[in-house]
Short mmCIF file of C-alpha atoms and ligand atoms in Angstrom, two decimals:
data_model
loop_
_atom_site.label_atom_id
_atom_site.label_comp_id
_atom_site.label_asym_id
_atom_site.label_seq_id
_atom_site.Cartn_x
_atom_site.Cartn_y
_atom_site.Cartn_z
CA UNK A 594 23.66 -11.18 -7.70
CA UNK A 595 22.42 -13.97 -5.42
CA UNK A 596 24.40 -14.78 -2.31
CA UNK A 597 23.43 -17.55 0.06
CA UNK A 598 23.42 -16.94 3.78
CA UNK A 599 22.57 -18.94 6.88
CA UNK A 600 19.96 -21.65 6.70
CA UNK A 601 16.85 -21.28 8.76
CA UNK A 602 14.17 -23.91 9.26
CA UNK A 603 10.66 -22.59 9.29
CA UNK A 604 7.62 -24.00 11.00
CA UNK A 605 6.35 -24.88 7.54
CA UNK A 606 7.62 -27.87 5.66
CA UNK A 607 9.86 -25.83 3.36
CA UNK A 608 13.46 -25.07 4.16
CA UNK A 609 14.13 -21.36 4.05
CA UNK A 610 17.39 -19.86 3.06
CA UNK A 611 18.48 -16.34 3.84
CA UNK A 612 19.47 -15.02 0.43
CA UNK A 613 20.47 -11.56 -0.68
CA UNK A 614 19.85 -9.73 -3.93
CA UNK A 615 22.49 -7.10 -3.27
CA UNK A 616 24.30 -8.11 -0.11
CA UNK A 617 26.57 -5.06 0.07
CA UNK A 618 23.78 -2.56 0.14
CA UNK A 619 21.45 -4.72 2.24
CA UNK A 620 24.04 -5.12 4.99
CA UNK A 621 25.52 -1.62 4.73
CA UNK A 622 26.89 -0.26 8.03
CA UNK A 623 25.73 3.00 9.60
CA UNK A 624 29.10 4.63 8.89
CA UNK A 625 28.54 4.10 5.17
CA UNK A 626 24.77 4.55 5.11
CA UNK A 627 24.73 8.01 6.65
CA UNK A 628 27.11 9.69 4.16
CA UNK A 629 25.23 7.97 1.35
CA UNK A 630 21.90 9.28 2.69
CA UNK A 631 23.34 12.78 3.02
CA UNK A 632 24.61 12.78 -0.54
CA UNK A 633 21.30 11.46 -1.88
CA UNK A 634 19.32 13.90 0.27
CA UNK A 635 21.25 16.77 -1.28
CA UNK A 636 20.51 15.37 -4.75
CA UNK A 637 16.84 15.12 -3.80
CA UNK A 638 16.74 18.70 -2.52
CA UNK A 639 18.43 19.81 -5.71
CA UNK A 640 15.75 17.98 -7.75
CA UNK A 641 12.97 19.37 -5.53
CA UNK A 642 14.21 22.93 -6.07
CA UNK A 643 13.47 22.41 -9.77
CA UNK A 644 9.76 21.93 -9.07
CA UNK A 645 7.45 24.91 -8.80
CA UNK A 646 5.90 23.48 -5.64
CA UNK A 647 9.06 22.91 -3.59
CA UNK A 648 10.94 25.90 -4.91
CA UNK A 649 8.64 28.32 -3.05
CA UNK A 650 8.33 26.15 -0.03
CA UNK A 651 12.04 25.48 0.42
CA UNK A 652 12.95 29.12 -0.20
CA UNK A 653 10.57 30.11 2.57
CA UNK A 654 12.41 27.70 4.90
CA UNK A 655 15.76 29.22 3.96
CA UNK A 656 16.86 26.35 1.71
CA UNK A 657 17.95 27.88 -1.57
CA UNK A 658 20.48 25.32 -2.64
CA UNK A 659 21.43 21.72 -1.75
CA UNK A 660 24.44 23.20 0.06
CA UNK A 661 22.07 24.47 2.71
CA UNK A 662 21.77 20.83 3.77
CA UNK A 663 25.04 20.11 5.58
CA UNK A 664 24.11 17.19 7.81
CA UNK A 665 21.29 14.67 8.01
CA UNK A 666 20.06 16.68 11.02
CA UNK A 667 19.26 19.51 8.60
CA UNK A 668 16.34 17.40 7.44
CA UNK A 669 14.50 19.09 10.32
CA UNK A 670 14.69 22.38 8.46
CA UNK A 671 12.58 20.92 5.66
CA UNK A 672 8.81 21.26 6.07
CA UNK A 673 6.57 18.20 5.82
CA UNK A 674 4.70 17.31 2.62
CA UNK A 675 1.11 16.07 2.82
CA UNK A 676 -1.34 14.37 0.48
CA UNK A 677 -3.15 17.71 0.20
CA UNK A 678 0.09 19.28 -1.02
CA UNK A 679 0.26 16.63 -3.72
CA UNK A 680 -3.29 17.44 -4.72
CA UNK A 681 -2.52 21.13 -4.74
CA UNK A 682 0.49 20.51 -6.98
CA UNK A 683 -1.58 18.43 -9.42
CA UNK A 684 -0.93 17.84 -12.26
CA UNK A 685 2.68 18.87 -12.70
CA UNK A 686 3.74 21.10 -9.80
CA UNK A 687 5.98 18.35 -8.44
CA UNK A 688 7.54 17.29 -11.72
CA UNK A 689 11.27 17.82 -11.50
CA UNK A 690 12.46 16.57 -14.88
CA UNK A 691 11.54 17.35 -18.45
CA UNK A 692 8.29 15.62 -19.33
CA UNK A 693 10.18 13.85 -22.13
CA UNK A 694 12.12 11.97 -19.47
CA UNK A 695 8.95 10.63 -17.88
CA UNK A 696 8.05 7.14 -19.02
CA UNK A 697 5.18 6.28 -16.67
CA UNK A 698 2.77 7.79 -14.19
CA UNK A 699 0.96 6.19 -11.27
CA UNK A 700 -1.75 7.61 -9.08
CA UNK A 701 -2.97 6.74 -5.64
CA UNK A 702 -5.76 4.16 -5.64
CA UNK A 703 -9.35 5.02 -4.97
CA UNK A 704 -9.04 8.75 -5.13
CA UNK A 705 -10.93 10.73 -7.68
CA UNK A 706 -11.60 14.42 -7.74
CA UNK A 707 -8.03 15.62 -7.62
CA UNK A 708 -5.78 12.58 -7.68
CA UNK A 709 -2.18 12.47 -6.57
CA UNK A 710 0.23 11.67 -9.33
CA UNK A 711 3.77 10.33 -9.27
CA UNK A 712 5.93 10.61 -12.39
CA UNK A 713 8.67 8.08 -13.09
CA UNK A 714 11.72 8.29 -15.32
CA UNK A 715 13.39 5.16 -16.65
CA UNK A 716 15.90 5.38 -13.82
CA UNK A 717 13.10 5.74 -11.27
CA UNK A 718 11.42 2.58 -12.51
CA UNK A 719 14.75 0.80 -12.57
CA UNK A 720 15.44 1.73 -8.94
CA UNK A 721 11.95 0.71 -7.90
CA UNK A 722 12.35 -2.64 -9.63
CA UNK A 723 15.64 -3.19 -7.78
CA UNK A 724 13.94 -2.52 -4.44
CA UNK A 725 11.17 -4.99 -5.22
CA UNK A 726 13.70 -7.61 -6.35
CA UNK A 727 15.64 -7.08 -3.13
CA UNK A 728 12.47 -7.33 -1.05
CA UNK A 729 11.18 -10.56 -2.50
CA UNK A 730 14.55 -12.29 -2.54
CA UNK A 731 14.69 -11.58 1.22
CA UNK A 732 11.76 -14.01 1.59
CA UNK A 733 13.67 -16.81 -0.15
CA UNK A 734 12.06 -16.08 -3.55
CA UNK A 735 14.27 -16.95 -6.52
CA UNK A 736 14.34 -17.46 -10.27
CA UNK A 737 12.95 -20.96 -9.73
CA UNK A 738 9.68 -19.55 -8.46
CA UNK A 739 6.41 -19.32 -10.37
CA UNK A 740 4.85 -16.04 -9.36
CA UNK A 741 1.12 -15.39 -9.72
CA UNK A 742 0.43 -11.70 -9.30
CA UNK A 743 -3.12 -11.30 -8.00
CA UNK A 744 -2.91 -7.55 -7.42
CA UNK A 745 -4.53 -5.10 -9.81
CA UNK A 746 -2.48 -3.89 -12.71
CA UNK A 747 -2.90 -0.32 -13.97
CA UNK A 748 -2.61 2.92 -12.08
CA UNK A 749 -2.52 1.01 -8.79
CA UNK A 750 1.11 0.21 -8.10
CA UNK A 751 0.69 -3.27 -6.62
CA UNK A 752 0.44 -5.06 -9.96
CA UNK A 753 3.22 -3.56 -12.06
CA UNK A 754 5.55 -3.01 -9.08
CA UNK A 755 5.81 -6.67 -8.15
CA UNK A 756 5.59 -7.75 -11.79
CA UNK A 757 8.83 -6.08 -12.80
CA UNK A 758 10.59 -7.02 -9.57
CA UNK A 759 9.77 -10.69 -10.00
CA UNK A 760 10.83 -10.61 -13.65
CA UNK A 761 14.12 -9.02 -12.67
CA UNK A 762 14.76 -11.86 -10.25
CA UNK A 763 14.13 -14.18 -13.21
CA UNK A 764 11.05 -15.93 -11.88
CA UNK A 765 8.16 -16.95 -14.13
CA UNK A 766 5.45 -14.34 -13.82
CA UNK A 767 1.73 -15.02 -14.29
CA UNK A 768 0.26 -11.50 -14.65
CA UNK A 769 -3.37 -12.36 -13.98
CA UNK A 770 -4.21 -9.35 -11.81
CA UNK A 771 -7.02 -9.23 -9.25
CA UNK A 772 -10.26 -11.19 -9.13
CA UNK A 773 -11.70 -14.16 -11.06
CA UNK A 774 -11.12 -16.76 -8.39
CA UNK A 775 -11.94 -19.75 -10.61
CA UNK A 776 -9.24 -18.81 -13.10
CA UNK A 777 -6.78 -17.96 -10.34
CA UNK A 778 -7.14 -21.45 -8.91
CA UNK A 779 -6.92 -23.13 -12.28
CA UNK A 780 -3.70 -21.28 -13.17
CA UNK A 781 -2.27 -21.95 -9.73
CA UNK A 782 -2.78 -25.65 -10.18
CA UNK A 783 -1.83 -25.97 -13.87
CA UNK A 784 1.32 -23.85 -13.74
CA UNK A 785 2.47 -24.97 -10.29
CA UNK A 786 2.45 -21.49 -8.81
CA UNK A 787 4.78 -21.28 -5.82
CA UNK A 788 4.25 -17.64 -4.81
CA UNK A 789 1.26 -15.34 -4.85
CA UNK A 790 0.91 -11.59 -4.32
CA UNK A 791 -2.46 -10.95 -2.79
CA UNK A 792 -4.41 -8.85 -0.31
CA UNK A 793 -4.90 -10.63 3.03
CA UNK A 794 -8.69 -10.61 2.63
CA UNK A 795 -8.51 -12.17 -0.83
CA UNK A 796 -6.07 -14.79 0.47
CA UNK A 797 -8.68 -15.91 3.00
CA UNK A 798 -11.44 -15.73 0.40
CA UNK A 799 -9.63 -17.77 -2.21
CA UNK A 800 -9.17 -20.63 0.24
CA UNK A 801 -12.91 -20.73 0.87
CA UNK A 802 -13.38 -21.40 -2.86
CA UNK A 803 -11.13 -24.46 -3.09
CA UNK A 804 -13.93 -26.97 -2.62
CA UNK A 805 -16.41 -25.61 -5.14
CA UNK A 806 -13.60 -25.42 -7.71
CA UNK A 807 -12.46 -28.97 -7.04
CA UNK A 808 -9.08 -27.89 -5.75
CA UNK A 809 -7.27 -29.83 -3.07
CA UNK A 810 -4.24 -28.40 -1.30
CA UNK A 811 -2.24 -31.37 -2.56
CA UNK A 812 -2.87 -30.22 -6.17
CA UNK A 813 -0.95 -27.00 -5.51
CA UNK A 814 2.75 -26.20 -5.13
CA UNK A 815 2.15 -23.00 -3.19
CA UNK A 816 4.93 -22.00 -0.77
CA UNK A 817 4.52 -18.34 0.02
CA UNK A 818 2.41 -15.22 -0.30
CA UNK A 819 3.33 -11.56 -0.28
CA UNK A 820 0.43 -9.90 1.49
CA UNK A 821 -0.16 -6.17 1.63
CA UNK A 822 -2.15 -3.15 0.45
CA UNK A 823 -4.39 -3.24 3.52
CA UNK A 824 -4.00 -3.47 7.29
CA UNK A 825 -4.11 -6.89 8.85
CA UNK A 826 -3.21 -8.42 12.18
CA UNK A 827 -0.64 -11.04 13.13
CA UNK A 828 -3.55 -13.43 13.66
CA UNK A 829 -4.73 -12.90 10.10
CA UNK A 830 -1.25 -13.72 8.85
CA UNK A 831 -1.21 -16.89 10.98
CA UNK A 832 -4.61 -17.89 9.69
CA UNK A 833 -3.54 -17.41 6.07
CA UNK A 834 -0.40 -19.44 6.73
CA UNK A 835 -2.34 -22.19 8.42
CA UNK A 836 -5.16 -22.66 5.94
CA UNK A 837 -3.05 -22.26 2.81
CA UNK A 838 -0.02 -24.03 4.33
CA UNK A 839 2.38 -21.33 3.23
CA UNK A 840 4.61 -18.59 4.61
CA UNK A 841 3.03 -15.14 4.31
CA UNK A 842 5.22 -12.03 4.24
CA UNK A 843 3.99 -8.54 4.97
CA UNK A 844 4.64 -6.02 2.22
CA UNK A 845 4.13 -2.30 2.81
CA UNK A 846 4.27 0.52 0.36
CA UNK A 847 2.35 3.47 -0.98
CA UNK A 848 2.12 4.98 -4.40
CA UNK A 849 3.71 8.23 -3.23
CA UNK A 850 6.86 6.22 -2.42
CA UNK A 851 6.62 4.17 -5.68
CA UNK A 852 4.36 1.45 -4.30
CA UNK A 853 5.40 -1.98 -2.99
CA UNK A 854 9.09 -2.46 -2.21
CA UNK A 855 9.37 0.22 0.49
CA UNK A 856 9.21 -2.09 3.52
CA UNK A 857 9.16 -5.88 3.34
CA UNK A 858 9.59 -8.77 5.72
CA UNK A 859 12.53 -11.14 5.40
CA UNK A 860 12.29 -14.85 6.22
CA UNK A 861 12.35 -14.05 9.95
CA UNK A 862 9.07 -12.07 9.77
CA UNK A 863 10.05 -9.74 12.58
CA UNK A 864 8.88 -6.48 11.07
CA UNK A 865 9.49 -5.00 7.63
CA UNK A 866 12.97 -3.89 6.54
CA UNK A 867 12.68 -0.38 5.15
CA UNK A 868 15.22 0.33 2.44
CA UNK A 869 17.13 3.22 3.97
CA UNK A 870 19.45 3.78 1.03
CA UNK A 871 16.32 4.81 -0.90
CA UNK A 872 14.13 6.40 1.77
CA UNK A 873 14.84 8.38 4.92
CA UNK A 874 12.51 6.91 7.51
CA UNK A 875 11.21 9.05 10.36
CA UNK A 876 8.54 8.28 12.94
CA UNK A 877 6.92 11.47 14.25
CA UNK A 878 4.29 12.31 16.82
CA UNK A 879 1.20 12.93 14.66
CA UNK A 880 0.11 15.82 16.89
CA UNK A 881 3.33 17.66 17.75
CA UNK A 882 5.21 16.41 14.66
CA UNK A 883 8.27 15.88 16.86
CA UNK A 884 10.48 12.94 15.84
CA UNK A 885 10.02 9.88 18.07
CA UNK A 886 12.70 7.44 19.13
CA UNK A 887 12.84 3.77 18.17
CA UNK A 888 10.14 1.65 19.79
CA UNK A 889 7.63 4.52 20.01
CA UNK A 890 4.59 4.35 17.79
CA UNK A 891 3.92 7.32 15.56
CA UNK A 892 3.32 8.44 12.00
CA UNK A 893 5.67 7.19 9.29
CA UNK A 894 7.34 10.00 7.34
CA UNK A 895 9.41 9.26 4.26
CA UNK A 896 11.83 11.24 2.13
CA UNK A 897 12.66 9.75 -1.26
CA UNK A 898 16.39 9.52 -1.90
CA UNK A 899 16.65 8.18 -5.42
CA UNK A 900 13.63 9.54 -7.21
CA UNK A 901 14.29 11.85 -10.12
CA UNK A 902 10.89 12.80 -11.59
CA UNK A 903 8.91 13.31 -8.37
CA UNK A 904 11.14 13.88 -5.35
CA UNK A 905 9.16 13.98 -2.10
CA UNK A 906 10.51 15.48 1.09
CA UNK A 907 9.27 14.38 4.51
CA UNK A 908 6.02 12.95 3.18
CA UNK A 909 3.50 12.31 5.96
CA UNK A 910 2.03 8.90 5.19
CA UNK A 911 -0.69 9.03 7.92
CA UNK A 912 0.21 5.39 8.64
CA UNK A 913 1.10 4.49 12.21
CA UNK A 914 3.90 2.10 13.16
CA UNK A 915 7.04 1.86 15.27
CA UNK A 916 10.64 0.97 14.53
CA UNK A 917 12.10 -2.17 16.12
CA UNK A 918 15.14 -1.53 18.29
CA UNK A 919 16.89 -4.87 17.93
CA UNK A 920 18.79 -6.12 14.92
CA UNK A 921 17.55 -8.86 12.61
CA UNK A 922 19.25 -12.27 12.40
CA UNK A 923 19.21 -11.98 8.60
CA UNK A 924 22.05 -9.39 8.88
CA UNK A 925 20.18 -6.76 6.90
CA UNK A 926 20.95 -3.46 8.58
CA UNK A 927 17.96 -1.53 7.23
CA UNK A 928 15.65 -0.77 10.13
CA UNK A 929 12.38 -2.65 10.48
CA UNK A 930 8.98 -1.12 11.01
CA UNK A 931 6.11 -2.89 12.75
CA UNK A 932 2.97 -3.81 10.90
CA UNK A 933 0.72 -0.79 10.33
CA UNK A 934 -1.35 -0.30 13.46
CA UNK A 935 -3.72 2.38 12.18
CA UNK A 936 -4.02 5.69 10.41
CA UNK A 937 -4.16 9.25 11.62
CA UNK A 938 -6.90 10.18 9.16
CA UNK A 939 -10.23 8.61 8.29
CA UNK A 940 -9.06 6.80 5.15
CA UNK A 941 -10.82 3.47 4.78
CA UNK A 942 -9.31 0.48 3.02
CA UNK A 943 -11.97 -1.77 1.55
CA UNK A 944 -10.78 -4.94 -0.15
CA UNK A 945 -7.42 -3.27 -0.69
CA UNK A 946 -8.85 -0.08 -2.21
CA UNK A 947 -8.40 3.23 -0.41
CA UNK A 948 -11.21 5.68 -0.03
CA UNK A 949 -12.24 8.56 2.15
CA UNK A 950 -15.77 8.91 3.56
CA UNK A 951 -15.79 12.40 2.03
CA UNK A 952 -15.73 10.83 -1.44
CA UNK A 953 -18.90 8.93 -0.70
CA UNK A 954 -20.52 12.07 0.66
CA UNK A 955 -19.50 14.06 -2.38
CA UNK A 956 -21.18 11.57 -4.71
CA UNK A 957 -24.44 11.04 -2.87
CA UNK A 958 -24.97 14.68 -2.05
CA UNK A 959 -24.93 15.66 -5.70
CA UNK A 960 -27.84 13.31 -6.43
CA UNK A 961 -31.00 15.47 -6.20
CA UNK A 962 -33.28 12.72 -4.82
CA UNK A 963 -31.00 12.13 -1.84
CA UNK A 964 -31.87 13.82 1.45
CA UNK A 965 -29.48 15.10 4.05
CA UNK A 966 -28.52 12.06 6.06
CA UNK A 967 -26.48 9.01 5.22
CA UNK A 968 -24.42 6.32 6.88
CA UNK A 969 -21.63 4.06 5.73
CA UNK A 970 -21.34 0.58 7.16
CA UNK A 971 -18.49 -1.86 6.67
CA UNK A 972 -19.02 -5.55 7.29
CA UNK A 973 -17.33 -8.81 6.55
CA UNK A 974 -18.76 -10.86 3.68
CA UNK A 975 -16.91 -14.12 4.17
CA UNK A 976 -13.27 -13.08 4.02
CA UNK A 977 -13.98 -10.02 1.91
CA UNK A 978 -15.28 -6.61 2.94
CA UNK A 979 -18.75 -5.35 2.15
CA UNK A 980 -19.50 -1.63 1.96
CA UNK A 981 -23.10 -0.63 2.63
CA UNK A 982 -24.15 2.93 1.92
CA UNK A 983 -27.44 3.83 3.59
CA UNK A 984 -29.03 6.99 2.26
CA UNK A 985 -32.15 8.85 3.26
CA UNK A 986 -34.16 9.99 0.27
CA UNK A 987 -36.93 12.58 0.13
CA UNK A 988 -40.40 11.34 1.07
CA UNK A 989 -41.74 12.41 -2.32
CA UNK A 990 -39.77 9.51 -3.77
CA UNK A 991 -41.87 6.94 -1.90
CA UNK A 992 -44.75 6.89 -4.36
CA UNK A 993 -45.22 3.14 -4.31
CA UNK A 994 -43.41 2.89 -7.64
CA UNK A 995 -40.83 0.17 -6.91
CA UNK A 996 -39.23 0.43 -10.34
CA UNK A 997 -38.46 4.08 -9.75
CA UNK A 998 -36.77 3.27 -6.43
CA UNK A 999 -34.78 0.46 -8.02
CA UNK A 1000 -33.59 2.81 -10.74
CA UNK A 1001 -32.52 5.36 -8.14
CA UNK A 1002 -30.65 2.71 -6.20
CA UNK A 1003 -28.84 1.63 -9.37
CA UNK A 1004 -27.97 5.23 -10.19
CA UNK A 1005 -26.48 5.84 -6.73
CA UNK A 1006 -24.59 2.55 -6.92
CA UNK A 1007 -23.18 3.32 -10.34
CA UNK A 1008 -22.07 6.84 -9.41
CA UNK A 1009 -20.41 5.54 -6.26
CA UNK A 1010 -18.66 2.78 -8.15
CA UNK A 1011 -17.29 5.30 -10.65
CA UNK A 1012 -15.84 7.34 -7.81
CA UNK A 1013 -14.60 4.84 -5.26
CA UNK A 1014 -13.92 1.92 -7.64
CA UNK A 1015 -15.55 -0.74 -5.46
CA UNK A 1016 -19.17 -1.92 -5.72
CA UNK A 1017 -21.21 -0.82 -2.70
CA UNK A 1018 -24.55 -2.15 -1.50
CA UNK A 1019 -26.98 0.79 -1.50
CA UNK A 1020 -29.94 0.97 0.87
CA UNK A 1021 -32.64 3.62 0.54
CA UNK A 1022 -34.19 4.87 3.77
CA UNK A 1023 -37.10 7.12 4.64
CA UNK A 1024 -36.36 10.61 5.90
CA UNK A 1025 -35.59 10.70 9.63
CA UNK A 1026 -34.86 6.98 9.90
CA UNK A 1027 -31.06 7.10 10.15
CA UNK A 1028 -29.46 8.20 13.42
CA UNK A 1029 -29.01 11.94 13.84
CA UNK A 1030 -26.00 13.31 15.69
CA UNK A 1031 -25.99 16.57 17.49
CA UNK A 1032 -22.24 16.73 17.74
CA UNK A 1033 -19.77 15.38 15.24
CA UNK A 1034 -21.65 12.89 13.08
CA UNK A 1035 -20.49 9.31 13.23
CA UNK A 1036 -21.08 8.39 9.64
CA UNK A 1037 -18.88 5.34 9.35
CA UNK A 1038 -19.64 2.18 11.27
CA UNK A 1039 -16.91 -0.37 10.85
CA UNK A 1040 -18.18 -3.78 11.94
CA UNK A 1041 -15.28 -5.70 10.44
CA UNK A 1042 -13.81 -7.62 13.31
CA UNK A 1043 -10.08 -7.92 13.29
CA UNK A 1044 -9.12 -11.58 13.23
P1 LIG B 2313 -1.73 3.21 -2.30
O1 LIG B 2313 -1.03 4.52 -2.33
O2 LIG B 2313 -3.00 3.20 -3.03
O3 LIG B 2313 -0.83 2.10 -2.70
O4 LIG B 2313 -2.12 2.93 -0.76
C1 LIG B 2313 -1.13 2.95 0.23
C2 LIG B 2313 -1.75 2.73 1.60
O5 LIG B 2313 -2.21 1.38 1.73
C3 LIG B 2313 -0.73 2.90 2.71
O6 LIG B 2313 -0.54 4.25 3.04
C4 LIG B 2313 -1.36 2.07 3.82
O7 LIG B 2313 -2.35 2.81 4.51
C5 LIG B 2313 -2.01 0.92 3.07
N1 LIG B 2313 -1.12 -0.26 3.06
C6 LIG B 2313 -0.29 -0.67 2.09
N2 LIG B 2313 0.37 -1.78 2.46
C7 LIG B 2313 -0.05 -2.09 3.71
C8 LIG B 2313 0.27 -3.13 4.65
N3 LIG B 2313 1.14 -4.10 4.39
N4 LIG B 2313 -0.33 -3.08 5.86
C9 LIG B 2313 -1.23 -2.11 6.15
N5 LIG B 2313 -1.58 -1.12 5.32
C10 LIG B 2313 -1.00 -1.11 4.10
ZN1 LIG B 2314 15.70 -9.54 8.45
#
């Protein structure tokens, strides 16, 4: 399926070639894309009407059959779907196929309580894999590459998503998953890894560990990184490229839309091509919910077009970005979104893991020794993030028994870790020592400077 295109010389020492995985679909013209989207949208509405959740909701909006969608403009008749809707529909309110047809589930990272679940049929996974293959080939990745996947495997979609995509391309996959820097470096050197999939913060961190692990850049064959799962600036990308001497490509996705492989940069790195034969992309004003034109920053809203088990209509991602107006020299026609500039909610991303401050509150407030005030602080710890949870505890706890306080600290730490997945630093404070707010409490202090 490979097709070579124009040759482009990068600032790095490697020659980059614009290659396609599926040239026809990647360069599809508007006159073909729109009828295809309309047909797939009708299929999606038809699938959605089979779910208990959408059936009620679509009926209320006057959509009783896919034939009520006559043009792509009729998308406006469909109400938005939110993360809360997904929680409300948990566990199976959004399942559109027989459960026998489901072969895998994924959930959104970092959320406990009521998670959001996405079901996948074999066809769903196959389509997802195609999108990932298409995305990575757009960066010049090929079957000759050695791919070390440093994203977590499991319910988080980053690991398995890229794994299957890279295998489909025919590359050699090293499925190490996240963490264990020493082993990562050893494998990178011994198996001549050319491409890594990594969070931007871990990419910076891993470089800082070269020296103590006796690794010199010259020992490695590294050419490129796919970086994603957390927000990062253009300067962070440049820094990663500079210190690791590679090309770094931004990869955006979310578990509700499969995971990675939704929007990906090509070799030109001018925004992320969003695969419009598989998703309808809208940018809306987060307040008025009115659609915004190209170039205007707003909230990304996606409608799945090819998903059978969990169709999602006009899903509000809460991520902010804009669509580039110009076309890309790579000839791909799928519109490009900017890097993610922020979120419309208070979701925090700490070392690639999503969490809401409310999750932290829920955990600490159920611990009887904890008082009424707390604060969450985020700092940089080298290239990684550090989460500090400061909690006021009742004065009766300060008995001079240090062991008792240590045990309490451990208990809070452990309960937080079980809920938010990452390991926080816990500080115990005396009552009245943390700032009190008369208005809306400012509980989260984010001291991570954007580089
Ligand atoms: P999850 O559903 O756990 O995969 O998390 C998806 C969320 O991670 C998105 O909604 C974004 O907020 C964030 N995210 C993923 N990729 C990127 C990226 N390349 N840049 C910024 N944020 C990202
Ligand atoms: Zn391009």
